[in-house]
Every structure is written in structure tokens, then in C-alpha cells.
Amino acid sequence: MKPIPLVCLFLLALTCTKALAHETPIALLTISERQTGLFNVEWTYSSSTNQFPPTVVFPAHCEFDYPRLQCGEKNLYGTLALQQLGERYSAAVVQIDRIDQQPQTYTLTGANPDIALNPNGNLPITRIMASYLPLGFEHIMLGVDHLLFVLGLMWLVGNRWMLFKTITAFTVAHSMTLGAVTLGWLGVPEKPVNAAIALSIAIVAVEVLKFKRGEPCVSARMPWAIAFGFGLLHGFGFAGALTGIGLPEANLPAALLFFNVGVELGQLSFVLIVLALLWSHRSLQSHFPRWMETTAIYAVGSIGCFWFLTRLDMLLSPI
Amino acid sequence: MKRWLLLFCLLTPQWAHAHLVSTRFGEYYAGLLHPVITLSHLIPWLALALVAGLQNTASARTALPLFPLAVLAGAALGSTLPAQQWIAVINLISFLVLGGLVLAARPLPPRFFIALVMATGLSHGYANGMPELFGQGLVLYLAGVTCAAYLLVSILTAASHQLITQRSWGIIAVRAGGSWIAAIGFLYLAFTLFVTGAAGS
């Protein structure tokens, strides 16, 4: 290895303090009916920044003294709102378990912090879109591991048509596994998936290095194949985030669709920004020195290896 | 259009203290979004890219590494040293200087252009400093601000350079843009100095 990449790796190792899978901080508010009009309220939340859950504002006719909620004859119908939601959590899931009814689940976000509760429990499609599309976009934007993998794929690709095929293959593959897991057809534990996603970044970085050195590699000839194969894996990762959010059973297909559309929009934005940067350098005849490109590939591979090892450690170490 | 832009500028008089855009998305995105959604930074950076686009290709591409590095140095200083009101005034003056240079549409001597890029990067970087952050949060925030400077100036410089060199009407459009930027800067500066009096306090 050349000295400059080695120095960069060293600096990288000094600055890498965490290798946890990126989180979408979610809080769960469970409201269970004990008697008609009398509910028990419970928060379940976890966030790496130890944020308190949002403040709940119940309909005006309800009296709330945590954990007891008394709504009387009018029952829990009307507007329920969560204050400071976007500042503290990506989303909050409100699960209402009424006597003699199927449990109802609603996902509230910073942009949609309130919900009108009515006896039929149905949600308009615009409401589902407004909740799940930003969540998908946010998940990919905070998911540096997915973005680094896409960046690696772009490095492997020689022309625009191949780039289109590769990104499409990645999209189709992760949509398949995301759908299959969310609909309950497949189930994969989250920790091994996260470790394998990290390893996929390192593998792509090795392939890019081989490609740049002119060594024969299958992935450079058929980058769409590697994109499809590892795309299936990344879909499991997306599904982990989506199932963590909690899905309304009645609106499951729409929620899945809009979450996936959000992911694709985020991915497309990233690809377009990278392409715009490449175009700007090309049109100004600004070329990176070769060592800089090699260093960047080594850096991506090193981050992938580092995440893989730490996630493997989390997988193997007893809790 | 100009009046709406002016009104918008007057309603968003961000001063020397930068503000965290979104803490939930993390400090990197806070740094990335801060200059992009703050017009007092975005418009002069756009003007600088237009000035760069007016230079020859060799000169224009020097802005690509220099501007983000100058912004990084400025933001690092602004995050460790106390906020200075005069930096905000200099940043407002940069509206006029850069807008005027776009309007003039003249190639600059390479050394003067480099000095201009460095000075703009340092002063706007300083105003993007975040003294409330430290450690890993500060590193991520600075990385975000630097990436924003790199993305904006690279893409806009290339776009303006292409426009000027490949479209006959390109230079007219760029000069018109420069006049708007200078006018916005003049009104913004006058409002700040004589109406709010913030610069003197």
C-alpha cells in the first residue's frame, strides 16, 4: 500500500468512533382501553441521544394523568397531537387498542404531528404518503452504508446506459426484499444483515480497485449483477427500519409503497448530485490526481471493513 | 420578482451567529443545509460561482478546491473564536463586490481572483461557525459546511462557464443576474446599517 492511503487510513481510524447501524429514532405510544372511555397510556422509546418522548395533546374532552386517560362517553375520538415530534424523533407510532376492536396503528411525523381519530379508523392515502415518503427519504439519507454502496457501484460503471441498468437492478432487488419482509413472507435477523451490508461495501471497494488497475473482474463487466445480488441484502436493511417504525395493518401496501418511493427519491437525489459533480469537473477539465482516487477507494473499503468488524462483534458478543 | 426576493432577504436577516438547521438529522446535514438555506450566504456564493464562470477554464477550476478549503478554515475559526459583527458587514459588502464583478463581466488577474475566492470563503466560513458544537459534532458540522461549499461552487461554476462559453445570450443573462445580486446587496446593506442599526451595535 502506498504511504498516502496509509496515512488517510490512519486518520480515518482516529475519527471513526461509532459503527452502529444508522437509526431512525422512533417512539411508540400504546393506548389500551381498560373500560369504556378509560385508557392506560404507555411510552416505549429508544434513541441514541436519549431524547424524551414528545408531549401528547389529547382531545379536549379527555383528562390525562399519566398513565391514566379518561375520555368518558365521547371516548377517544377527536384530534390527537404530538408536540416537538420532528425535533426529537423521526416518527412516533400511536397504537390504540380498544375493547372489542382490532388494534389501530398510526404513524405520526414532524410534518404530520396530529391525527383525527374516528370510529372507522381509516386513513386517507394522502396522509399515508405524507407520513411514509419522508421516512423513506430520511432513512436513505441517514444511511451512509447504503449511499457508500451506491457510490461504489457508480465507480464500477463505464457509461450512462450501464449506470441506468445498475441502479435499476439495485432498486428492483431491494424493493423485492423490502416488500417480502414487510409483508411477512421472509424474515431475517437484523444484526447479521447489517454486518453483511457493511461487508458488501468492502467487497465493492475491492472490485473498484481491481477495475481501476485494469485487472479482470466480473463486477466491472456486469455491475448490474453485483447490484442486484447485494441489493437483495440492502432491502433487508430497509425492511428492518420500516418494521421498526410500525405499519398500520389496514394500510400496509400503501405505507410500503410510499416508504420505498421515499427511499428511491433519496437514492436518485444522491446519484444526481454525484453525476452533477462529475459533470462539473469534466467541463472545467479538473481531474483528480490518481493517488486521490485510490485513497478515496481505500477509505470507502476501510469504512466498510471497520463497520463489518464492529457489527460482527455486536453480533457475536453476548448481550 | 426582485421585490419578492428583496422582501424575503429583509425577513431573513441572519447575523454572524449560524443556527443549527436540523438537530435530528445530525450535525453533518445541519452544516450542509445551513449555507444552502441562508440567503445571505447562498446569493454571494452564487455570485462567486458566476465570477468564476467568467474566468478562463484554468482560473475557474482553481475555485473548486480553494473555496471549500477557505470556508473550512473560516468555519473552524468561527467555531472557536467569538462572533464578530463586522464579519456580517463584510459578507453584505461581498454581495456588492461580487455582484459588481459579475455585472462588469471582465476576466480578473489570476492572483486577484484567488484572493477574492479565499477572502469570500474565509469571511462566509467564519459566519457559518458554530461555537455551540465541539468534538465529533463540530467535525461533522464543518464537514457538512465544506461539502456544501464544494457542491454549490463546483456545480454552479461549471454551469455558468458552460452558459457563457456556449450560449450567445449567456453573458447577458449572467450580467443581468449580477445586477440583481448587487441591487439586493445594496438594499440589504442599507437596511441593515440604517434601519436595524445592527452593525453599529
Short mmCIF file of C-alpha atoms in Angstrom, two decimals:
data_model
loop_
_atom_site.label_atom_id
_atom_site.label_comp_id
_atom_site.label_asym_id
_atom_site.label_seq_id
_atom_site.Cartn_x
_atom_site.Cartn_y
_atom_site.Cartn_z
CA MET A 1 0.00 0.00 0.00
CA LYS A 2 1.26 3.48 -0.82
CA PRO A 3 2.11 5.86 2.05
CA ILE A 4 -0.63 8.45 1.40
CA PRO A 5 -3.52 5.97 1.52
CA LEU A 6 -1.97 4.53 4.66
CA VAL A 7 -1.91 7.95 6.34
CA CYS A 8 -5.51 8.52 5.30
CA LEU A 9 -6.50 5.15 6.75
CA PHE A 10 -4.81 6.06 9.99
CA LEU A 11 -6.65 9.39 10.16
CA LEU A 12 -9.87 7.59 9.36
CA ALA A 13 -9.30 5.11 12.16
CA LEU A 14 -8.77 8.02 14.56
CA THR A 15 -12.01 9.69 13.60
CA CYS A 16 -14.24 6.59 13.42
CA THR A 17 -15.77 6.31 16.86
CA LYS A 18 -19.03 4.57 16.07
CA ALA A 19 -20.03 1.90 13.64
CA LEU A 20 -23.59 1.31 14.65
CA ALA A 21 -26.24 0.86 12.00
CA HIS A 22 -27.87 4.24 11.43
CA GLU A 23 -31.05 4.66 13.41
CA THR A 24 -34.39 6.21 12.66
CA PRO A 25 -35.38 7.19 16.20
CA ILE A 26 -38.93 6.05 16.85
CA ALA A 27 -41.17 6.34 19.89
CA LEU A 28 -44.17 4.07 20.49
CA LEU A 29 -47.25 5.32 22.31
CA THR A 30 -49.54 2.48 23.37
CA ILE A 31 -53.06 3.43 24.45
CA SER A 32 -55.04 0.48 25.81
CA GLU A 33 -58.71 0.70 26.75
CA ARG A 34 -59.39 -0.80 30.18
CA GLN A 35 -63.07 0.13 30.48
CA THR A 36 -65.25 2.03 28.03
CA GLY A 37 -63.71 5.53 27.80
CA LEU A 38 -60.90 4.74 30.28
CA PHE A 39 -57.43 4.11 28.84
CA ASN A 40 -53.94 3.25 30.00
CA VAL A 41 -51.14 5.17 28.24
CA GLU A 42 -47.57 3.93 27.92
CA TRP A 43 -44.50 5.26 26.09
CA THR A 44 -41.77 2.97 24.74
CA TYR A 45 -38.87 4.82 23.22
CA SER A 46 -35.20 4.46 22.44
CA SER A 47 -32.80 6.96 20.90
CA SER A 48 -29.02 7.15 20.88
CA THR A 49 -29.35 10.75 22.09
CA ASN A 50 -31.67 9.78 24.98
CA GLN A 51 -34.41 12.16 23.94
CA PHE A 52 -37.63 12.29 25.96
CA PRO A 53 -40.75 11.31 24.02
CA PRO A 54 -42.92 14.06 22.53
CA THR A 55 -45.70 15.69 24.58
CA VAL A 56 -49.14 14.23 23.82
CA VAL A 57 -52.14 16.51 23.38
CA PHE A 58 -55.37 14.50 23.66
CA PRO A 59 -58.85 15.64 22.55
CA ALA A 60 -60.17 18.45 24.80
CA HIS A 61 -62.83 16.30 26.46
CA CYS A 62 -60.20 13.80 27.73
CA GLU A 63 -58.50 14.14 31.11
CA PHE A 64 -54.94 12.84 31.23
CA ASP A 65 -52.98 12.00 34.32
CA TYR A 66 -50.13 9.73 33.21
CA PRO A 67 -50.65 6.82 32.73
CA ARG A 68 -54.45 7.21 33.12
CA LEU A 69 -56.57 8.73 30.35
CA GLN A 70 -60.27 9.35 30.98
CA CYS A 71 -62.32 10.26 27.92
CA GLY A 72 -65.83 9.41 29.19
CA GLU A 73 -68.80 8.81 26.91
CA LYS A 74 -67.27 10.64 23.94
CA ASN A 75 -64.48 8.07 24.04
CA LEU A 76 -61.06 8.68 22.44
CA TYR A 77 -62.27 10.33 19.25
CA GLY A 78 -61.09 13.71 18.01
CA THR A 79 -57.63 15.15 17.32
CA LEU A 80 -54.57 13.63 18.97
CA ALA A 81 -51.32 15.59 18.52
CA LEU A 82 -47.69 15.10 19.47
CA GLN A 83 -45.68 18.25 20.21
CA GLN A 84 -41.92 18.61 19.45
CA LEU A 85 -42.11 15.42 17.38
CA GLY A 86 -39.81 16.38 14.50
CA GLU A 87 -37.20 17.86 16.84
CA ARG A 88 -36.77 14.73 18.92
CA TYR A 89 -37.85 11.71 16.91
CA SER A 90 -38.21 10.82 13.24
CA ALA A 91 -41.64 9.45 13.91
CA ALA A 92 -43.91 8.18 16.63
CA VAL A 93 -46.22 5.23 16.33
CA VAL A 94 -49.54 5.55 18.12
CA GLN A 95 -51.15 2.18 18.80
CA ILE A 96 -54.71 2.25 20.10
CA ASP A 97 -56.12 -0.97 21.49
CA ARG A 98 -59.86 -0.58 22.04
CA ILE A 99 -62.19 -3.09 23.70
CA ASP A 100 -63.83 -5.41 21.15
CA GLN A 101 -61.96 -3.84 18.19
CA GLN A 102 -58.88 -4.59 16.13
CA PRO A 103 -55.86 -2.54 17.31
CA GLN A 104 -55.32 0.62 15.24
CA THR A 105 -51.82 1.91 14.42
CA TYR A 106 -50.97 5.42 13.23
CA THR A 107 -47.55 6.80 12.34
CA LEU A 108 -47.04 10.49 13.08
CA THR A 109 -44.07 12.53 11.86
CA GLY A 110 -42.75 16.05 12.34
CA ALA A 111 -44.61 17.17 9.22
CA ASN A 112 -47.81 15.41 10.31
CA PRO A 113 -47.81 15.58 14.08
CA ASP A 114 -51.56 15.06 14.62
CA ILE A 115 -54.24 12.58 13.69
CA ALA A 116 -58.03 12.77 13.61
CA LEU A 117 -59.34 9.67 15.38
CA ASN A 118 -62.71 8.47 14.15
CA PRO A 119 -64.74 5.32 14.78
CA ASN A 120 -63.95 3.65 11.41
CA GLY A 121 -60.16 4.07 11.85
CA ASN A 122 -59.39 4.52 8.15
CA LEU A 123 -56.60 6.83 6.95
CA PRO A 124 -56.70 8.84 3.71
CA ILE A 125 -53.98 7.90 1.21
CA THR A 126 -52.53 11.43 1.24
CA ARG A 127 -51.99 11.03 4.96
CA ILE A 128 -50.10 7.75 4.48
CA MET A 129 -47.99 9.34 1.73
CA ALA A 130 -47.17 12.36 3.90
CA SER A 131 -46.04 10.05 6.71
CA TYR A 132 -44.07 7.35 4.92
CA LEU A 133 -42.49 9.10 1.94
CA PRO A 134 -40.34 11.44 4.11
CA LEU A 135 -39.43 8.50 6.35
CA GLY A 136 -38.04 6.56 3.37
CA PHE A 137 -36.14 9.61 2.14
CA GLU A 138 -34.74 10.23 5.62
CA HIS A 139 -33.73 6.60 6.05
CA ILE A 140 -31.55 6.53 2.91
CA MET A 141 -30.09 9.98 3.60
CA LEU A 142 -29.02 8.92 7.08
CA GLY A 143 -27.96 5.51 5.78
CA VAL A 144 -24.35 6.18 4.89
CA ASP A 145 -23.77 2.45 4.34
CA HIS A 146 -26.38 2.30 1.55
CA LEU A 147 -25.05 5.50 -0.02
CA LEU A 148 -21.43 4.29 0.05
CA PHE A 149 -22.51 1.10 -1.69
CA VAL A 150 -24.29 3.10 -4.41
CA LEU A 151 -21.16 5.28 -4.77
CA GLY A 152 -19.07 2.11 -5.22
CA LEU A 153 -21.46 0.91 -7.92
CA MET A 154 -21.14 4.23 -9.74
CA TRP A 155 -17.35 3.84 -9.71
CA LEU A 156 -17.69 0.45 -11.42
CA VAL A 157 -19.86 1.72 -14.22
CA GLY A 158 -18.43 2.87 -17.52
CA ASN A 159 -21.35 4.56 -19.28
CA ARG A 160 -24.77 6.05 -18.69
CA TRP A 161 -26.77 3.09 -20.01
CA MET A 162 -24.86 0.71 -17.76
CA LEU A 163 -25.39 3.12 -14.84
CA PHE A 164 -29.13 3.09 -15.53
CA LYS A 165 -29.17 -0.73 -15.63
CA THR A 166 -27.09 -0.99 -12.45
CA ILE A 167 -29.13 1.47 -10.39
CA THR A 168 -32.36 -0.11 -11.67
CA ALA A 169 -31.11 -3.59 -10.70
CA PHE A 170 -30.26 -2.32 -7.20
CA THR A 171 -33.68 -0.67 -6.91
CA VAL A 172 -35.60 -3.73 -8.09
CA ALA A 173 -33.65 -6.05 -5.80
CA HIS A 174 -34.02 -4.03 -2.62
CA SER A 175 -37.68 -3.36 -3.38
CA MET A 176 -38.26 -7.13 -3.63
CA THR A 177 -36.77 -7.98 -0.26
CA LEU A 178 -38.22 -4.88 1.40
CA GLY A 179 -41.68 -5.94 0.23
CA ALA A 180 -41.21 -9.60 1.09
CA VAL A 181 -40.08 -8.89 4.66
CA THR A 182 -42.67 -6.19 5.30
CA LEU A 183 -45.49 -8.42 4.07
CA GLY A 184 -44.22 -11.22 6.30
CA TRP A 185 -43.13 -13.62 3.55
CA LEU A 186 -39.48 -13.57 4.64
CA GLY A 187 -37.79 -12.97 7.95
CA VAL A 188 -34.10 -12.30 8.53
CA PRO A 189 -32.44 -11.22 11.81
CA GLU A 190 -31.26 -7.61 11.70
CA LYS A 191 -27.71 -7.90 13.11
CA PRO A 192 -26.28 -10.36 10.53
CA VAL A 193 -27.92 -8.32 7.77
CA ASN A 194 -26.25 -5.11 8.98
CA ALA A 195 -22.87 -6.88 9.15
CA ALA A 196 -23.33 -8.27 5.63
CA ILE A 197 -24.30 -4.82 4.30
CA ALA A 198 -21.04 -3.43 5.70
CA LEU A 199 -19.13 -6.29 4.06
CA SER A 200 -20.82 -5.54 0.72
CA ILE A 201 -19.25 -2.06 0.79
CA ALA A 202 -15.77 -3.53 1.33
CA ILE A 203 -16.30 -6.08 -1.48
CA VAL A 204 -17.40 -3.38 -3.93
CA ALA A 205 -14.36 -1.26 -2.96
CA VAL A 206 -12.04 -4.21 -3.75
CA GLU A 207 -13.81 -4.68 -7.09
CA VAL A 208 -13.42 -0.97 -7.89
CA LEU A 209 -9.68 -1.17 -7.11
CA LYS A 210 -9.31 -4.17 -9.43
CA PHE A 211 -11.27 -2.36 -12.13
CA LYS A 212 -9.14 0.77 -11.86
CA ARG A 213 -5.95 -1.30 -12.07
CA GLY A 214 -7.24 -2.97 -15.22
CA GLU A 215 -7.42 -6.40 -13.62
CA PRO A 216 -10.17 -8.72 -14.84
CA CYS A 217 -13.26 -8.64 -12.66
CA VAL A 218 -16.78 -9.86 -13.33
CA SER A 219 -18.40 -6.99 -11.46
CA ALA A 220 -16.99 -4.40 -13.87
CA ARG A 221 -18.37 -6.34 -16.85
CA MET A 222 -21.74 -6.89 -15.20
CA PRO A 223 -22.13 -4.31 -12.41
CA TRP A 224 -25.91 -4.79 -12.55
CA ALA A 225 -25.40 -8.38 -11.35
CA ILE A 226 -23.50 -7.32 -8.22
CA ALA A 227 -26.04 -4.51 -7.74
CA PHE A 228 -28.90 -6.99 -7.88
CA GLY A 229 -27.26 -9.54 -5.58
CA PHE A 230 -26.28 -7.07 -2.88
CA GLY A 231 -29.47 -5.07 -3.48
CA LEU A 232 -31.42 -8.02 -2.07
CA LEU A 233 -29.31 -7.71 1.07
CA HIS A 234 -29.77 -3.95 1.38
CA GLY A 235 -33.54 -4.45 1.05
CA PHE A 236 -33.45 -6.47 4.27
CA GLY A 237 -31.79 -3.46 5.91
CA PHE A 238 -34.51 -1.10 4.68
CA ALA A 239 -37.15 -3.54 5.89
CA GLY A 240 -35.59 -3.53 9.37
CA ALA A 241 -36.15 0.22 9.56
CA LEU A 242 -39.69 0.01 8.20
CA THR A 243 -40.84 -2.77 10.51
CA GLY A 244 -39.24 -0.84 13.39
CA ILE A 245 -41.48 2.12 12.58
CA GLY A 246 -44.60 0.02 12.78
CA LEU A 247 -47.09 -0.33 9.99
CA PRO A 248 -50.84 0.14 10.01
CA GLU A 249 -52.19 -3.27 9.02
CA ALA A 250 -55.13 -1.86 7.08
CA ASN A 251 -52.89 0.42 5.03
CA LEU A 252 -49.84 -1.83 4.71
CA PRO A 253 -49.44 -1.84 0.88
CA ALA A 254 -49.72 1.96 0.63
CA ALA A 255 -47.30 2.52 3.52
CA LEU A 256 -44.79 0.09 1.97
CA LEU A 257 -45.14 1.74 -1.44
CA PHE A 258 -44.58 5.28 -0.17
CA PHE A 259 -41.67 4.30 2.09
CA ASN A 260 -40.00 2.66 -0.91
CA VAL A 261 -40.72 5.69 -3.12
CA GLY A 262 -39.06 7.87 -0.45
CA VAL A 263 -36.00 5.58 -0.47
CA GLU A 264 -35.81 5.74 -4.28
CA LEU A 265 -36.13 9.54 -4.31
CA GLY A 266 -33.29 9.82 -1.80
CA GLN A 267 -31.14 7.42 -3.81
CA LEU A 268 -31.91 9.26 -7.04
CA SER A 269 -31.01 12.61 -5.44
CA PHE A 270 -27.67 11.20 -4.34
CA VAL A 271 -26.93 9.75 -7.80
CA LEU A 272 -27.86 13.04 -9.49
CA ILE A 273 -25.64 15.07 -7.15
CA VAL A 274 -22.67 12.76 -7.82
CA LEU A 275 -23.32 12.93 -11.59
CA ALA A 276 -23.58 16.75 -11.43
CA LEU A 277 -20.24 16.89 -9.61
CA LEU A 278 -18.59 14.60 -12.16
CA TRP A 279 -20.00 16.72 -14.99
CA SER A 280 -18.77 19.96 -13.39
CA HIS A 281 -15.22 18.59 -13.01
CA ARG A 282 -15.25 17.25 -16.56
CA SER A 283 -16.49 20.51 -18.08
CA LEU A 284 -13.87 22.54 -16.18
CA GLN A 285 -11.18 19.98 -17.14
CA SER A 286 -10.44 19.42 -13.47
CA HIS A 287 -9.02 15.95 -12.95
CA PHE A 288 -8.24 14.40 -9.58
CA PRO A 289 -4.72 13.03 -9.17
CA ARG A 290 -4.64 9.24 -9.30
CA TRP A 291 -3.49 8.92 -5.69
CA MET A 292 -6.53 10.86 -4.54
CA GLU A 293 -8.91 8.48 -6.27
CA THR A 294 -7.05 5.46 -4.88
CA THR A 295 -7.18 6.98 -1.39
CA ALA A 296 -10.92 7.53 -1.68
CA ILE A 297 -11.48 3.90 -2.72
CA TYR A 298 -9.31 2.68 0.15
CA ALA A 299 -11.23 4.95 2.53
CA VAL A 300 -14.59 3.53 1.40
CA GLY A 301 -13.28 -0.04 1.73
CA SER A 302 -11.79 0.68 5.15
CA ILE A 303 -15.04 2.15 6.45
CA GLY A 304 -16.85 -0.97 5.17
CA CYS A 305 -14.33 -3.27 6.91
CA PHE A 306 -14.48 -1.26 10.12
CA TRP A 307 -18.29 -1.39 10.20
CA PHE A 308 -18.25 -5.09 9.35
CA LEU A 309 -15.88 -5.93 12.21
CA THR A 310 -17.74 -3.85 14.78
CA ARG A 311 -21.14 -5.16 13.68
CA LEU A 312 -19.74 -8.70 13.77
CA ASP A 313 -18.53 -8.01 17.29
CA MET A 314 -22.03 -6.84 18.24
CA LEU A 315 -23.44 -10.00 16.66
CA LEU A 316 -21.09 -12.39 18.43
CA SER A 317 -20.78 -10.74 21.81
CA PRO A 318 -23.37 -11.88 24.38
CA ILE A 319 -25.85 -9.20 25.48
CA MET B 1 -39.58 39.03 -8.72
CA LYS B 2 -36.82 41.31 -7.46
CA ARG B 3 -39.19 42.85 -4.93
CA TRP B 4 -40.17 39.42 -3.61
CA LEU B 5 -36.53 38.44 -3.33
CA LEU B 6 -35.80 41.68 -1.52
CA LEU B 7 -38.70 41.17 0.86
CA PHE B 8 -37.51 37.63 1.54
CA CYS B 9 -33.99 38.90 2.24
CA LEU B 10 -35.31 41.55 4.60
CA LEU B 11 -37.31 38.97 6.51
CA THR B 12 -34.31 36.70 6.97
CA PRO B 13 -31.54 38.86 8.36
CA GLN B 14 -29.32 36.11 9.78
CA TRP B 15 -26.36 37.58 11.58
CA ALA B 16 -22.91 36.39 12.46
CA HIS B 17 -24.22 33.50 14.55
CA ALA B 18 -25.07 30.45 12.48
CA HIS B 19 -28.08 28.41 13.51
CA LEU B 20 -28.46 24.66 13.63
CA VAL B 21 -30.83 23.70 10.86
CA SER B 22 -31.94 20.28 11.99
CA THR B 23 -30.50 18.62 15.04
CA ARG B 24 -32.39 15.36 14.48
CA PHE B 25 -30.71 14.79 11.09
CA GLY B 26 -27.35 15.23 12.76
CA GLU B 27 -24.63 17.84 12.58
CA TYR B 28 -23.39 16.87 9.11
CA TYR B 29 -26.72 17.72 7.50
CA ALA B 30 -27.03 20.81 9.73
CA GLY B 31 -23.73 22.03 8.27
CA LEU B 32 -24.71 21.03 4.74
CA LEU B 33 -28.06 22.81 4.85
CA HIS B 34 -27.04 25.94 6.74
CA PRO B 35 -25.43 27.91 3.89
CA VAL B 36 -27.85 26.44 1.34
CA ILE B 37 -30.98 27.79 3.02
CA THR B 38 -29.46 31.07 4.26
CA LEU B 39 -29.82 33.64 1.51
CA SER B 40 -27.09 35.87 2.93
CA HIS B 41 -24.65 33.05 2.11
CA LEU B 42 -26.33 31.41 -0.86
CA ILE B 43 -26.56 34.54 -3.04
CA PRO B 44 -22.90 35.63 -2.64
CA TRP B 45 -21.79 32.03 -3.26
CA LEU B 46 -23.88 32.02 -6.42
CA ALA B 47 -22.26 35.35 -7.39
CA LEU B 48 -18.78 33.91 -6.75
CA ALA B 49 -19.59 30.95 -8.99
CA LEU B 50 -20.73 33.36 -11.72
CA VAL B 51 -17.48 35.35 -11.34
CA ALA B 52 -15.54 32.06 -11.59
CA GLY B 53 -17.53 31.13 -14.69
CA LEU B 54 -16.43 34.39 -16.31
CA GLN B 55 -12.74 33.47 -15.96
CA ASN B 56 -10.81 31.22 -18.30
CA THR B 57 -11.07 27.48 -17.59
CA ALA B 58 -7.74 27.22 -15.78
CA SER B 59 -8.60 30.10 -13.46
CA ALA B 60 -12.17 28.94 -12.90
CA ARG B 61 -11.16 25.49 -11.72
CA THR B 62 -8.88 26.91 -9.01
CA ALA B 63 -12.08 27.88 -7.17
CA LEU B 64 -13.10 24.22 -6.83
CA PRO B 65 -10.57 23.23 -4.18
CA LEU B 66 -9.76 26.71 -2.84
CA PHE B 67 -13.24 27.90 -1.92
CA PRO B 68 -14.25 24.84 0.18
CA LEU B 69 -10.86 24.90 1.94
CA ALA B 70 -11.23 28.61 2.72
CA VAL B 71 -14.78 28.02 4.00
CA LEU B 72 -13.49 25.16 6.17
CA ALA B 73 -10.75 27.36 7.63
CA GLY B 74 -13.21 30.21 8.21
CA ALA B 75 -15.84 27.95 9.80
CA ALA B 76 -13.21 26.37 12.06
CA LEU B 77 -12.13 29.86 13.18
CA GLY B 78 -15.75 30.98 13.59
CA SER B 79 -16.45 27.94 15.76
CA THR B 80 -13.58 28.67 18.13
CA LEU B 81 -13.36 32.49 18.17
CA PRO B 82 -16.14 34.86 19.30
CA ALA B 83 -18.70 36.04 16.74
CA GLN B 84 -17.80 39.37 15.07
CA GLN B 85 -20.44 41.77 13.78
CA TRP B 86 -18.05 43.24 11.22
CA ILE B 87 -17.84 39.85 9.52
CA ALA B 88 -21.54 40.14 8.77
CA VAL B 89 -20.99 43.60 7.26
CA ILE B 90 -18.14 42.25 5.11
CA ASN B 91 -20.41 39.45 3.96
CA LEU B 92 -23.03 42.00 2.97
CA ILE B 93 -20.40 44.03 1.13
CA SER B 94 -19.48 40.82 -0.70
CA PHE B 95 -22.97 40.99 -2.30
CA LEU B 96 -21.97 44.34 -3.84
CA VAL B 97 -18.41 43.41 -4.81
CA LEU B 98 -19.28 40.05 -6.35
CA GLY B 99 -22.47 41.35 -7.94
CA GLY B 100 -20.49 44.27 -9.41
CA LEU B 101 -17.82 41.92 -10.78
CA VAL B 102 -20.49 39.75 -12.42
CA LEU B 103 -22.08 42.86 -13.88
CA ALA B 104 -18.71 44.04 -15.22
CA ALA B 105 -18.11 40.57 -16.75
CA ARG B 106 -14.36 41.06 -17.05
CA PRO B 107 -11.73 38.35 -16.55
CA LEU B 108 -9.71 39.08 -13.42
CA PRO B 109 -5.96 38.70 -12.91
CA PRO B 110 -5.48 35.14 -11.56
CA ARG B 111 -3.91 36.31 -8.29
CA PHE B 112 -6.72 38.76 -7.63
CA PHE B 113 -9.29 36.06 -8.38
CA ILE B 114 -7.60 33.63 -5.97
CA ALA B 115 -7.50 36.33 -3.26
CA LEU B 116 -11.18 37.05 -3.87
CA VAL B 117 -12.10 33.35 -3.57
CA MET B 118 -10.07 32.98 -0.37
CA ALA B 119 -11.47 36.16 1.23
CA THR B 120 -15.07 35.23 0.38
CA GLY B 121 -14.57 31.69 1.66
CA LEU B 122 -12.94 32.83 4.91
CA SER B 123 -15.50 35.51 5.78
CA HIS B 124 -18.55 33.42 4.87
CA GLY B 125 -16.99 30.39 6.54
CA TYR B 126 -16.47 32.43 9.71
CA ALA B 127 -20.16 33.40 9.70
CA ASN B 128 -21.04 29.71 9.37
CA GLY B 129 -19.10 28.86 12.54
CA MET B 130 -20.93 27.05 15.30
CA PRO B 131 -19.41 27.82 18.72
CA GLU B 132 -22.04 25.66 20.47
CA LEU B 133 -20.55 22.50 18.97
CA PHE B 134 -17.36 20.68 19.89
CA GLY B 135 -15.63 17.34 19.32
CA GLN B 136 -17.20 14.93 16.85
CA GLY B 137 -20.28 17.12 16.38
CA LEU B 138 -18.13 20.05 15.30
CA VAL B 139 -16.09 17.87 12.91
CA LEU B 140 -19.30 16.62 11.26
CA TYR B 141 -20.75 20.14 11.09
CA LEU B 142 -17.57 21.53 9.48
CA ALA B 143 -17.56 18.62 7.01
CA GLY B 144 -21.15 19.49 6.09
CA VAL B 145 -20.41 23.19 5.54
CA THR B 146 -17.32 22.32 3.47
CA CYS B 147 -19.29 19.85 1.33
CA ALA B 148 -21.98 22.49 0.75
CA ALA B 149 -19.30 24.96 -0.42
CA TYR B 150 -17.76 22.35 -2.70
CA LEU B 151 -21.08 21.18 -4.19
CA LEU B 152 -22.51 24.66 -4.78
CA VAL B 153 -19.40 26.28 -6.20
CA SER B 154 -18.38 23.29 -8.37
CA ILE B 155 -21.78 22.80 -9.99
CA LEU B 156 -22.65 26.49 -10.35
CA THR B 157 -19.20 27.45 -11.69
CA ALA B 158 -19.35 24.72 -14.33
CA ALA B 159 -22.94 25.65 -15.25
CA SER B 160 -22.15 29.37 -15.59
CA HIS B 161 -18.92 28.65 -17.51
CA GLN B 162 -20.85 26.46 -19.97
CA LEU B 163 -23.58 29.07 -20.27
CA ILE B 164 -21.12 31.89 -21.01
CA THR B 165 -18.93 29.96 -23.43
CA GLN B 166 -21.60 28.00 -25.32
CA ARG B 167 -24.66 30.29 -25.49
CA SER B 168 -24.65 33.65 -27.23
CA TRP B 169 -27.15 35.06 -24.72
CA GLY B 170 -25.31 33.52 -21.77
CA ILE B 171 -23.21 36.56 -20.94
CA ILE B 172 -26.30 38.81 -20.99
CA ALA B 173 -28.14 36.51 -18.58
CA VAL B 174 -25.14 36.36 -16.25
CA ARG B 175 -24.70 40.15 -16.25
CA ALA B 176 -28.41 40.64 -15.55
CA GLY B 177 -28.03 38.23 -12.62
CA GLY B 178 -25.05 40.24 -11.38
CA SER B 179 -27.06 43.47 -11.42
CA TRP B 180 -29.81 41.83 -9.36
CA ILE B 181 -27.31 40.49 -6.86
CA ALA B 182 -25.66 43.90 -6.48
CA ALA B 183 -29.05 45.59 -6.08
CA ILE B 184 -30.17 43.07 -3.45
CA GLY B 185 -26.89 43.54 -1.61
CA PHE B 186 -27.14 47.32 -1.69
CA LEU B 187 -30.68 47.34 -0.27
CA TYR B 188 -29.86 44.63 2.26
CA LEU B 189 -26.77 46.52 3.45
CA ALA B 190 -28.64 49.83 3.67
CA PHE B 191 -31.47 48.19 5.58
CA THR B 192 -29.04 46.54 7.97
CA LEU B 193 -26.96 49.66 8.62
CA PHE B 194 -29.63 52.34 8.72
CA VAL B 195 -32.88 50.60 9.69
CA THR B 196 -31.88 47.87 12.12
CA GLY B 197 -28.60 49.58 13.12
CA ALA B 198 -27.32 46.11 13.97
CA ALA B 199 -23.90 46.64 12.50
CA GLY B 200 -23.19 49.57 14.76
CA SER B 201 -24.28 47.89 17.98
#
